[in-house]
Coordinates of C-alpha atoms and ligand atoms in Angstrom, one line a residue:
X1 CA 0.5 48.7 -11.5
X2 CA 2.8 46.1 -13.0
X3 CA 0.7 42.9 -13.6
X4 CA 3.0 40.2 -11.9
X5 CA 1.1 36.4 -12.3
X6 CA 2.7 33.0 -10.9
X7 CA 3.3 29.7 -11.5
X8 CA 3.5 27.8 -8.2
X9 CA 4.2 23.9 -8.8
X10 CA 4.4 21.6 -6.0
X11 CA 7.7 19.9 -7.3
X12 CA 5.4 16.4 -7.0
X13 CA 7.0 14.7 -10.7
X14 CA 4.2 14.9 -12.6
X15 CA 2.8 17.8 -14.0
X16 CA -0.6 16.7 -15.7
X17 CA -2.2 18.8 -18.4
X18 CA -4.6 20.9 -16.0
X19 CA -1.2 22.4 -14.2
X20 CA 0.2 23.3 -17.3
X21 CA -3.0 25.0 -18.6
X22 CA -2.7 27.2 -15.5
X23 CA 0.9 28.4 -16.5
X24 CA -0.1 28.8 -19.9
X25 CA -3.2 31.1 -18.6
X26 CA -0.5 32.6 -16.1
X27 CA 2.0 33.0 -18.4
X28 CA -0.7 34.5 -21.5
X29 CA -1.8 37.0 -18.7
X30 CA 1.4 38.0 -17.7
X31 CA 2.1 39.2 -20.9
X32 CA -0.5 40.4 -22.3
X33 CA -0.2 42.9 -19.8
X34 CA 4.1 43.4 -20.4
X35 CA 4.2 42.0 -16.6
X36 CA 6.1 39.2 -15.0
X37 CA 5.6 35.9 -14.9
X38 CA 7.3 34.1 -11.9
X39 CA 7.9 30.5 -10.7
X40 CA 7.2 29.9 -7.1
X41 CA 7.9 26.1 -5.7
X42 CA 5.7 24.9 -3.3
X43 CA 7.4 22.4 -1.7
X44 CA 6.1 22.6 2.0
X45 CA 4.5 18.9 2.1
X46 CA 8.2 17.2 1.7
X47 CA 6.6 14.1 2.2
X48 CA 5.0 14.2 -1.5
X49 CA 8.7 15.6 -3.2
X50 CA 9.9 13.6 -6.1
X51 CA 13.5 14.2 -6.5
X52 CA 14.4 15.7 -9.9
X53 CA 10.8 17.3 -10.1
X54 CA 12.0 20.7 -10.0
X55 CA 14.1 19.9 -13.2
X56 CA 10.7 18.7 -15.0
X57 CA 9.3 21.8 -13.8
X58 CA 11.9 23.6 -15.6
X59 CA 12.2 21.4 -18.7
X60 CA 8.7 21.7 -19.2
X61 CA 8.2 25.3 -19.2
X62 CA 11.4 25.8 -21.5
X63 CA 9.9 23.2 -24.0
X64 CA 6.3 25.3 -23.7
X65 CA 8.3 28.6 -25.0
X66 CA 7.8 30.3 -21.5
X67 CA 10.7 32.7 -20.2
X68 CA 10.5 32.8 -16.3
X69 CA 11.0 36.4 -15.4
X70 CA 11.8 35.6 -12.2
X71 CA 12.3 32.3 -10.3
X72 CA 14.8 30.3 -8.2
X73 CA 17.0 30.6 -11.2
X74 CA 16.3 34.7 -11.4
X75 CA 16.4 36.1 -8.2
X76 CA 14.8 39.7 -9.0
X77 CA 14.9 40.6 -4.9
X78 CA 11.5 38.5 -4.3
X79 CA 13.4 35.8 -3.4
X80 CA 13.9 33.0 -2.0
X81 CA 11.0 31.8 -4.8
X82 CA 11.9 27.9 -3.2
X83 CA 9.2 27.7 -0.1
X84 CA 11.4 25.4 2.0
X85 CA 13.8 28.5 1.9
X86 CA 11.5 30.5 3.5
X87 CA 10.4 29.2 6.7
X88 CA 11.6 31.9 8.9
X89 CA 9.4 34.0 7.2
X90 CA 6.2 32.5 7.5
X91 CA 7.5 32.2 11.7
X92 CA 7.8 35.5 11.6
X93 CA 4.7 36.3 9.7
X94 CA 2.4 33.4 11.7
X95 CA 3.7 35.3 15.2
X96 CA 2.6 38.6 13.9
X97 CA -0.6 37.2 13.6
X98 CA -0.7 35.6 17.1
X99 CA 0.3 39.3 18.3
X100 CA -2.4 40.6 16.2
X101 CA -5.2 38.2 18.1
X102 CA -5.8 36.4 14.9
X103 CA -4.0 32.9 15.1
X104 CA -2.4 31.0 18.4
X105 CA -0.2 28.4 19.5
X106 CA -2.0 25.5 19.8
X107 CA -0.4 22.5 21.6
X108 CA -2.8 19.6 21.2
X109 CA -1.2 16.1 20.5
X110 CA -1.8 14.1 17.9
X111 CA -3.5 11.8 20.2
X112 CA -5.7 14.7 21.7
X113 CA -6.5 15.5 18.3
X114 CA -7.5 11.5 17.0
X115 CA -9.6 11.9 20.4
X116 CA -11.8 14.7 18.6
X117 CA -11.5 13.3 15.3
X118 CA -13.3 10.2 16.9
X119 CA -16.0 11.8 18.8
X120 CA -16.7 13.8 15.1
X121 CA -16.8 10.5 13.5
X122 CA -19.3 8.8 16.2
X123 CA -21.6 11.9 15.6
X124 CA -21.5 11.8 11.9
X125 CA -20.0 15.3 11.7
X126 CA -17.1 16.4 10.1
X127 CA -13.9 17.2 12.1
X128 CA -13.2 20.6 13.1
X129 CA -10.8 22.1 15.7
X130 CA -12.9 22.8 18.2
X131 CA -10.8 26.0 19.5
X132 CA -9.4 24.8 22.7
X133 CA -6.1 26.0 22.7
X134 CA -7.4 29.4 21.8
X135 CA -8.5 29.8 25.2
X136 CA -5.0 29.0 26.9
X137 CA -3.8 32.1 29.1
X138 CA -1.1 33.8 28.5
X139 CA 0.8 31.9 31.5
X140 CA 0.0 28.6 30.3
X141 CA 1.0 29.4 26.7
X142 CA 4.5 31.0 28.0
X143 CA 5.2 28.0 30.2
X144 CA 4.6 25.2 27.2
X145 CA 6.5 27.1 25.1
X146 CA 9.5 27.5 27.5
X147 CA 8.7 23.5 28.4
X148 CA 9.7 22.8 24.7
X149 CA 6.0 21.3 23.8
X150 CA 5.6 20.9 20.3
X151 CA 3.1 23.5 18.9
X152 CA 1.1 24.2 15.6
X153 CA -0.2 27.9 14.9
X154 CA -4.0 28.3 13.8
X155 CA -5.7 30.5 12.4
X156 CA -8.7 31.9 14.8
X157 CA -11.9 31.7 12.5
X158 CA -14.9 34.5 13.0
X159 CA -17.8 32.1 14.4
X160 CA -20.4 34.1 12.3
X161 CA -21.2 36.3 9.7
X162 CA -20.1 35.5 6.0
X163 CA -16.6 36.0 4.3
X164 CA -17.2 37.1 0.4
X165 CA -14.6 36.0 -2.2
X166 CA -14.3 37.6 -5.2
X167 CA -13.3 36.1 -8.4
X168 CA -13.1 37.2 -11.7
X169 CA -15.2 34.2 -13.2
X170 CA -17.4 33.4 -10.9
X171 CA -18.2 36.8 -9.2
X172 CA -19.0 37.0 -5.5
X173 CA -19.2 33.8 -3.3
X174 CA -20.1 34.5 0.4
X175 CA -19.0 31.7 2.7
X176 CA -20.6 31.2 6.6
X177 CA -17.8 31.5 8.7
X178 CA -19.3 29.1 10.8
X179 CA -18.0 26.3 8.7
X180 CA -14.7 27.7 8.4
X181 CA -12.2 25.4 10.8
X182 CA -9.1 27.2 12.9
X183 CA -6.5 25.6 10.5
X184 CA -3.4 25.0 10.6
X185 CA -0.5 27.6 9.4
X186 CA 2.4 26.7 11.0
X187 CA 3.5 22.9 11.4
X188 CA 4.9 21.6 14.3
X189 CA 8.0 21.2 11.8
X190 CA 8.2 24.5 11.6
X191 CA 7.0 24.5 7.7
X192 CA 3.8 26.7 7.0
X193 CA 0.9 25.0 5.5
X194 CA 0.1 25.4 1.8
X195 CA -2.8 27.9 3.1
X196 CA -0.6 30.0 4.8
X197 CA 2.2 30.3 2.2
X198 CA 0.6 31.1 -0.7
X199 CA -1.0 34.1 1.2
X200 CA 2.3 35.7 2.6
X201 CA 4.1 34.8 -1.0
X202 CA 1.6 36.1 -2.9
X203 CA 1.5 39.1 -0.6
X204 CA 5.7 39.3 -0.5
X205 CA 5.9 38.9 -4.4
X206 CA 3.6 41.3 -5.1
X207 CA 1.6 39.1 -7.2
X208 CA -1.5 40.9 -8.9
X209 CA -3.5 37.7 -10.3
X210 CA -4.0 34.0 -8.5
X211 CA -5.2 32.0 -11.1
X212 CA -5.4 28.3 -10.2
X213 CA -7.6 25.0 -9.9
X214 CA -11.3 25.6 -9.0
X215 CA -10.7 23.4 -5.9
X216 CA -9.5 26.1 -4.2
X217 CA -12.5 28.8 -4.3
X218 CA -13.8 27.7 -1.4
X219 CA -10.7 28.1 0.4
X220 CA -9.9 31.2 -0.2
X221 CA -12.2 32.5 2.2
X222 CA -9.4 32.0 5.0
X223 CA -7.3 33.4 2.6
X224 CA -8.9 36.6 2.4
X225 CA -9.1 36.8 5.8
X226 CA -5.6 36.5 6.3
X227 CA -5.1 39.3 3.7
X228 CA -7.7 41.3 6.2
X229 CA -5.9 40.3 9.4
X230 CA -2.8 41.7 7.8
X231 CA -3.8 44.6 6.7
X232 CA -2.9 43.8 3.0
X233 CA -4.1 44.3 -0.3
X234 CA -6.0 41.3 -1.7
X235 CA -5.1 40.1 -5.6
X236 CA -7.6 39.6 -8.1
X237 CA -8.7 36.0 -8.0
X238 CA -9.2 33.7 -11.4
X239 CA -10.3 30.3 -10.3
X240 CA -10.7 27.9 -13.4
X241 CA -12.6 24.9 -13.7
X242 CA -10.6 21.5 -14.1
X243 CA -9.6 19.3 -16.6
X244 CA -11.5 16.5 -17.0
X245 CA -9.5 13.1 -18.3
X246 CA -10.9 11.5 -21.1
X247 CA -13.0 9.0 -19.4
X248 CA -14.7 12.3 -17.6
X249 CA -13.0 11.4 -14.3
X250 CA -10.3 14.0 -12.4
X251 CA -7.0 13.6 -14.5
X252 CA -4.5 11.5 -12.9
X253 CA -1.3 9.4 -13.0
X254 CA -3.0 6.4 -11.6
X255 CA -5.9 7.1 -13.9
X256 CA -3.0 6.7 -17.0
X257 CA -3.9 10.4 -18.2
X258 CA -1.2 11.8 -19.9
X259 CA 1.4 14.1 -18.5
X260 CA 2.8 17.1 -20.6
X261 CA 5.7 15.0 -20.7
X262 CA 4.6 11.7 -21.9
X263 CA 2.9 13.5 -24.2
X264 CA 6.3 14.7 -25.0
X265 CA 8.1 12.1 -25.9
X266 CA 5.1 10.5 -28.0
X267 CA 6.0 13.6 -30.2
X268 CA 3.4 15.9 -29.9
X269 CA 4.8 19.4 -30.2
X270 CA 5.0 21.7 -27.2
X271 CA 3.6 24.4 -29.2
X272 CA 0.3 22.4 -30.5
X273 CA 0.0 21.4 -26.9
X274 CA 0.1 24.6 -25.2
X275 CA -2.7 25.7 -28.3
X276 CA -4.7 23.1 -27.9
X277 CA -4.5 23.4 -23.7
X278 CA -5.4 26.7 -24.0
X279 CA -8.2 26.6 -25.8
X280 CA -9.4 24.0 -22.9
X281 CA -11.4 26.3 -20.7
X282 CA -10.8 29.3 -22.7
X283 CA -12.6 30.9 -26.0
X284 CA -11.2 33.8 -28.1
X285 CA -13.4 36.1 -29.0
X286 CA -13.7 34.6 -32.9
X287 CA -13.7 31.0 -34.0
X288 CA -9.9 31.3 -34.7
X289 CA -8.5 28.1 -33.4
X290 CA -4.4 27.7 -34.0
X291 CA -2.2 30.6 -33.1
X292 CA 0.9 31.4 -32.6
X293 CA 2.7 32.6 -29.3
X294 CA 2.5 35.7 -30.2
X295 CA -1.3 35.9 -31.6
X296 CA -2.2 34.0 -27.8
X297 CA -0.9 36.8 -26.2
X298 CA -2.3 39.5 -27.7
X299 CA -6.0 37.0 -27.9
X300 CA -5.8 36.2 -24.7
X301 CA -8.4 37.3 -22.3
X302 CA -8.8 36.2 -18.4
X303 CA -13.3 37.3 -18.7
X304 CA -13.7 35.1 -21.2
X305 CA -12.4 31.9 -19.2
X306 CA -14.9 29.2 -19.2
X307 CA -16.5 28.5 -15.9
X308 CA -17.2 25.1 -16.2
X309 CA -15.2 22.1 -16.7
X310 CA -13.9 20.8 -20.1
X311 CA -12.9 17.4 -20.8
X312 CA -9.1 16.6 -22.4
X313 CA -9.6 15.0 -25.8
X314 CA -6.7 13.3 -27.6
X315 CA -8.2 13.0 -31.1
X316 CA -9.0 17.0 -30.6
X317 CA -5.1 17.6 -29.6
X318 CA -3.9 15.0 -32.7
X319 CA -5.3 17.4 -34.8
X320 CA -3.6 20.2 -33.3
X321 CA -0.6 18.0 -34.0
X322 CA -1.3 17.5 -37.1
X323 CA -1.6 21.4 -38.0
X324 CA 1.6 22.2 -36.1
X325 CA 3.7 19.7 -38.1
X326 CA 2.1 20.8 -41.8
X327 CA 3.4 24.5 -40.5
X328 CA 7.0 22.9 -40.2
X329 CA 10.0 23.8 -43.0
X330 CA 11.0 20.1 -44.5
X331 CA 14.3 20.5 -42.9
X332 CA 12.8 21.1 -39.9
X333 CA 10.2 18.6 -39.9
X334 CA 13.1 16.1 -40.3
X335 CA 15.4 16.5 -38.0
X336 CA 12.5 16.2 -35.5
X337 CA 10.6 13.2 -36.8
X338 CA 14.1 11.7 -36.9
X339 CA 13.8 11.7 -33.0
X340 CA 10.8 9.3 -33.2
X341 CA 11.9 7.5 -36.0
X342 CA 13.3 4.0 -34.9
X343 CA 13.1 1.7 -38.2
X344 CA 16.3 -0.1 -38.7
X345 CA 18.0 2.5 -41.9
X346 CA 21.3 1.1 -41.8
X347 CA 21.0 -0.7 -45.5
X348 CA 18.6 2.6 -46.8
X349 CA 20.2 5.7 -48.1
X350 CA 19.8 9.0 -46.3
X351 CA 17.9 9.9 -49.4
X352 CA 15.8 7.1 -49.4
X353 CA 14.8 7.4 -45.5
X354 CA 14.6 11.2 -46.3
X355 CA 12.1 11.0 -49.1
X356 CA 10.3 8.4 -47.1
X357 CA 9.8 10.5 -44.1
X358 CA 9.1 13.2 -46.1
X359 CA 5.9 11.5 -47.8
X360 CA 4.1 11.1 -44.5
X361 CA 4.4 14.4 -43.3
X362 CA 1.5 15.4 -44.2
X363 CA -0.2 12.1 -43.1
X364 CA 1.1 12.6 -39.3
X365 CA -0.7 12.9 -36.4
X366 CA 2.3 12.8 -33.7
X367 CA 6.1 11.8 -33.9
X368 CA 6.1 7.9 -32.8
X369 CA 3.4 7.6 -35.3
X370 CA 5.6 7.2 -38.1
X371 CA 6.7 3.8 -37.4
X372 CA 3.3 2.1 -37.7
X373 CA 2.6 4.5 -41.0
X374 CA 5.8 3.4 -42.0
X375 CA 5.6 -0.1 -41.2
X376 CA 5.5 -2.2 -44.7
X377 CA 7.9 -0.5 -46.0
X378 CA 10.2 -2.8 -44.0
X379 CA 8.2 -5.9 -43.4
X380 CA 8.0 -8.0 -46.4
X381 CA 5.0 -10.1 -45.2
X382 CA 2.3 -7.8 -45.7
X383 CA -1.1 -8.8 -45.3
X384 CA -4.5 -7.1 -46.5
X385 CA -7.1 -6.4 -43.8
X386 CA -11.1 -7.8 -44.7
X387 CA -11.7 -4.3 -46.6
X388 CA -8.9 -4.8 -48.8
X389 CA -9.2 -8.2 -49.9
X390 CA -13.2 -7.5 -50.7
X391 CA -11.7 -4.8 -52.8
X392 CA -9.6 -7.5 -54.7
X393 CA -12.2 -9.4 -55.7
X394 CA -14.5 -6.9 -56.5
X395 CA -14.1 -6.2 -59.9
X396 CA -12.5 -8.9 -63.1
X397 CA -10.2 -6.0 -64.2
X398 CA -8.5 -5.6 -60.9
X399 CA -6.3 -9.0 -62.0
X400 CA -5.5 -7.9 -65.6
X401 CA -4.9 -4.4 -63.8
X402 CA -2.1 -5.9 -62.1
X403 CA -0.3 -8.1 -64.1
X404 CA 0.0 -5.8 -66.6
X405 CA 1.3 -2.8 -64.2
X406 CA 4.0 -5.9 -63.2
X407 CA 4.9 -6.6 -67.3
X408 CA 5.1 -2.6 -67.0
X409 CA 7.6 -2.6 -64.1
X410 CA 9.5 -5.3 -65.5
X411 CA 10.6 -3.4 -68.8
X412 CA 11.8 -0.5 -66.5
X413 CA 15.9 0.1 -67.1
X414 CA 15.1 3.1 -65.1
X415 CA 14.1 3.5 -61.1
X416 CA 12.2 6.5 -60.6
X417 CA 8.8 8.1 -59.6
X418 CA 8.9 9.6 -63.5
X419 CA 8.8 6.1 -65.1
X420 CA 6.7 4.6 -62.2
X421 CA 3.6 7.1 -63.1
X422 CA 4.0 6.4 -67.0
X423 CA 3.8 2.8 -66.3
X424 CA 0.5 3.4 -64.5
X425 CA -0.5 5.8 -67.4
X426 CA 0.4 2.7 -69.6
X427 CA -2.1 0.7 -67.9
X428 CA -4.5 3.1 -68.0
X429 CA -4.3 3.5 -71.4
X430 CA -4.2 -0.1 -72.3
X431 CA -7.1 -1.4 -70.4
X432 CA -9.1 1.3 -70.3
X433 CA -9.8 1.8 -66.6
X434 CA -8.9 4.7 -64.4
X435 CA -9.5 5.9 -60.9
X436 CA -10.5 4.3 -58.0
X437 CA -9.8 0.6 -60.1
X438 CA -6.5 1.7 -61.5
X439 CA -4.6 3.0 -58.3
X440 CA -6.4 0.7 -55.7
X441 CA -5.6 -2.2 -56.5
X442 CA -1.6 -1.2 -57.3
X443 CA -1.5 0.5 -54.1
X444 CA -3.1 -2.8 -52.1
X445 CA -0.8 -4.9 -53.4
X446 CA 2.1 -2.8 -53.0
X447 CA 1.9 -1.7 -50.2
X448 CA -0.8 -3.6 -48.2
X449 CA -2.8 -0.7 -47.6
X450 CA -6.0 1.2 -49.1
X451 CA -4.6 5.0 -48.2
X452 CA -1.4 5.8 -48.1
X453 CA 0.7 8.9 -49.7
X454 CA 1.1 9.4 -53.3
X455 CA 1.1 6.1 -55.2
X456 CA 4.7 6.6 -57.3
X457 CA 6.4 7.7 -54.5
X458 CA 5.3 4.8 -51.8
X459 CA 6.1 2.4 -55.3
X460 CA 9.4 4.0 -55.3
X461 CA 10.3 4.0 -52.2
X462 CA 9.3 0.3 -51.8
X463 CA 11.9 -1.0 -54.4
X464 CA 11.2 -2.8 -57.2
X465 CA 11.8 -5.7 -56.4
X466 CA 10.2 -6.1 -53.4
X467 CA 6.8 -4.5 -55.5
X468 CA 7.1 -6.4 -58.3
X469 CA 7.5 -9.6 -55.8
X470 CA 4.4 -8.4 -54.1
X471 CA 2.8 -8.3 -57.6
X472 CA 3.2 -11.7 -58.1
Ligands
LIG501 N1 1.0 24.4 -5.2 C1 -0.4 24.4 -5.6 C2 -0.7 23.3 -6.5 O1 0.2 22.7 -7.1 C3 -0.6 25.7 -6.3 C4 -1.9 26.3 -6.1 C5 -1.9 27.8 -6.5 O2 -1.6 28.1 -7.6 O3 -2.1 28.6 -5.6 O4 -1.8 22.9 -6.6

C-alpha cells in the first residue's frame, strides 16, 4: 500500500509553528515511506478566510524544501484538493448516509436551537442536540423539504456503548457514546462541517496516515463512526501533542508567538526551522540533533513521537540558527545576510561591507541580527556599558596600553590587518603585558564593546581614523 499523508491548512493567514510541525511530521512520513504528500485546503468555515492565505500556504511550504505531490496546483485525479470545490460531494455523500439510517435532515431554527441551548444553560449542562428531528416521519420530512425549509444534516449518535479510537501514540481510547452529540455535517449553506470533510477526503484521497493536533482525539470517535457507517477502511491515526508558546500558554497570534513567517523575515533559515520544529515533539533514536533533509527522512520515525506537549523555545531555535548559517559557503552566507542587512553602505566599499559581514558570521544568531552586532561600526558616539568602564580602570597599564597602541597606529603608512596585529605585538613587546590586558582594553576603546570578532579585523574595518580618534 502506497503511504499517502496530508497537509490540510485552513487558509486562515497565519500558519503558527505547531501547523508547520504537522507538515513537517506529514511530509517526513510521507517520504520516508517513497509515498505522497498532498495539500488539502480546508476552507469550509469562509467566515475565518484571509485572502492571500492560500499563497502563504504555498510560500511557506516551498521556503520549508517540501514538494507537494499533489495539490490544487497538481491535480493527480484526487481532485478538487480546494474543499469549497467540493460541496456536491459531501451532498451526495451526507444523503447516502441519511439513506443508510445514520444521519437526517434536521430543520430546527436557529431560534428552536437558542431555545435548547438555554434550557442546557439553566441546568448547568452542556448543549447537546437533543435528537428531535430524528424522529420526523418520512411525510413530514418530504413536505419541509419540498416547502424549501432550510435544513442541516446530523449525524445520528449510538446512545450507548463505547466507540474505541486507535492511535499510534496514544493506543486505544474508548469514548461513551453517550456524550457524543448528533453534529452537524452538512450546513444549511450547503458546506460540510470540518467533521464531515476530513472524513470523506481522507477516505476519497486515499490518505493512509492523519497526523494532526491533539485537540482532535476526542473527536475522532464520530469520525470513526462515519468510516463504520460507510463501510470504509479507517487510516492509521497519529495525534501529536501541541506546541506550547514560550510563556507555556497555547501559541497564538494574539498571544505575539511567532509565525513561520515572521520568523522568516527575522532571518532565521527555513531549514534550521523545520530541524529545530521537528525535534519539538519528536526524538531520534540517538542524541543527533541537526540534520539534513535528507538524514530527517531517513531518521524519522512516527512511534517515537512524543506524547506530551513541548514548549517553543527561541534561544533553543537561535542556536539552530546559528548552526545552519556556520554550514553556509561565504558567498552564500552573503548574498543572504545582505537581505537583512540595512546599514547605510553607500560611502563603504563592497569590500569593506563584505569583509565586515563576513567577520560576524560566525557570531550570528539570525539575519536582522547583524545590524545591532554591527552597530558601532557606523555610529561614532560609542559608549561603554558599567562592565566596560570597570574594566578601564581596573588595571594602571590599561592607559599606557593605549596610548602607545595610538603612537603605534600613528606611524602606520600602511592600512591593513598585517600592520594592525604588529602594532599590537609592538605593544606587547614594549610594555610587557599580554592577554586579557593587551586586547581588552584596544578592543573597548575601539569599538565600545568587550567581545566582538577578531581584534585586527574589527580595527580595520573601523578606519583609522575614526580608532585612533576613539583612542584619544
Ligand atoms: N483544517 C484543520 C486545521 O487547520 C486540519 C486538521 C487535520 O489535519 O485534520 O486544524
Amino acid at each position: 500500500m502506497k503511504v499517502r499523508t496530508r497537509f490540510a491548512p485552513s487558509p486562515t493567514g497565519y500558519m503558527h509553528i505547531g501547523n508547520l510541525r504537522t507538515a513537517i511530521f506529514e511530509y517526513l512520513l510521507a517520504k520516508k515511506y517513497n509515498g505522497s504528500f498532498i495539500l488539502r485546503i480546508e476552507d469550509t468555515d469562509q467566515t475565518r478566510e484571509v485572502e492571500g492565505a492560500i499563497d502563504f500556504i504555498y510560500k511557506t511550504l516551498e521556503l520549508c524544501g517540501f514538494s507537494i505531490d499533489e495539490g490544487p496546483n497538481n491535480d493527480k485525479r484526487y481532485g478538487p484538493y480546494i474543499q469549497s470545490e467540493r460541496k456536491d460531494v459531501y451532498k451526495k455523500y451526507a444523503e447516502e448516509l441519511v439513506e443508510k439510517g445514520k444521519a437526517y435532515y434536521c430543520f430546527c431554527s436557529e431560534e428552536e436551537l437558542e431555545a435548547m441551548r438555554k434550557r442546557a444553560e439553566a441546568r448547568k449542562r452542556p448543549f447537546v442536540y437533543d435528537g428531535r428531528c430524528s424522529r420526523l416521519s418520512k411525510e413530514k420530512i418530504a413536505e419541509n423539504l419540498a416547502n424549501g425549509i432550510p435544513y442541516v444534516i446530523r449525524q445520528k449518535m449510538p446512545k450507548t456503548g463505547v466507540t474505541v479510537v486507535e492511535d499510534l501514540i496514544y493506543g486505544k481510547i474508548k469514548i461513551d457514546n453517550s456524550i457524543l452529540d448528533d453534529q452537524i455535517l452538512l450546513k444549511s449553506d450547503g458546506f460540510p462541517t470540518y467533521n464531515f470533510a476530513n472524513v470523506v477526503d481522507d477516505h476519497l484521497m486515499d490518505i493512509t496516515h492523519v497526523i494532526r493536533g491533539k485537540e482532535y482525539l476526542d473527536q475522532t470517535a464520530k469520525y470513526n463512526l462515519l468510516y463504520e457507517a460507510f463501510g470504509w477502511e479507517k487510516p492509521t491515526y497519529i495525534h501529536v501533542a501541541m506546541v506550547l508558546g514560550e510563556d507555556g500558554n497555547k501559541l497564538s497570534k494574539r498571544n505575539g508567538d511567532a509565525s513561520f513567517m515572521d520568523l522568516y523575515n527575522e532571518g532565521f533559515l527555513p531549514s534550521a526551522i523545520v530541524n529545530y520544529l521537528c525535534l519539538l515533539g519528536w526524538s531520534p533514536a540517538n542524541n543527533q540533533e541537526v540534520f539534513t533533509m535528507d538524514e530527517l527522512i531517513n531518521n524519522f520515525d512516527e512511534t517515537r513521537i512524543s506524547k506530551s506537549s513541548s514548549q517553543y523555545d527561541v534561544k533553543k531555535l537561535e542556536w539552530f540558527n546559528h548552526q545552519y548559517i556556520q554550514k553556509m559557503p561565504d558567498e552564500e552566507y552573503l548574498a543572504w545576510i545582505k537581505k537583512y542587512f540595512t546599514k547605510d553602505v553607500s560611502n563603504k566599499s563592497d569590500e569593506w561591507v563584505n569583509r565586515l559581514l563576513l567577520i560576524y558570521k560566525s557570531h550570528l544568531n539570525y539575519g536582522k541580527e547583524i545590524n545591532e552586532l554591527v552597530e558601532n561600526f557606523f555610529n561614532d558616539n560609542i559608549e561603554m556599558n558599567a562592565e566596560a568602564k570597570e574594566f578601564m580602570e581596573s588595571d594602571q597599564v590599561i592607559e599606557r596600553v593605549i596610548s602607545y597602541f595610538k603612537a603605534e597606529l600613528e606611524k602606520l603608512d600602511d592600512w591593513n590587518v598585517d600592520v594592525i596585529n604588529t602594532a599590537i605585538n609592538n605593544v606587547k613587546n614594549a610594555l610587557n603585558v599580554k592577554g586579557k590586558l593587551l586586547y581588552m582594553p584596544i578592543r573597548i576603546k575601539a569599538s565600545g564593546l568587550m567581545h566582538g570578532p577578531d581584534l585586527a579585523d574589527t580595527i580595520y574595518l573601523i578606519g583609522k581614523d575614526t580608532v585612533i580618534k576613539r583612542l584619544k
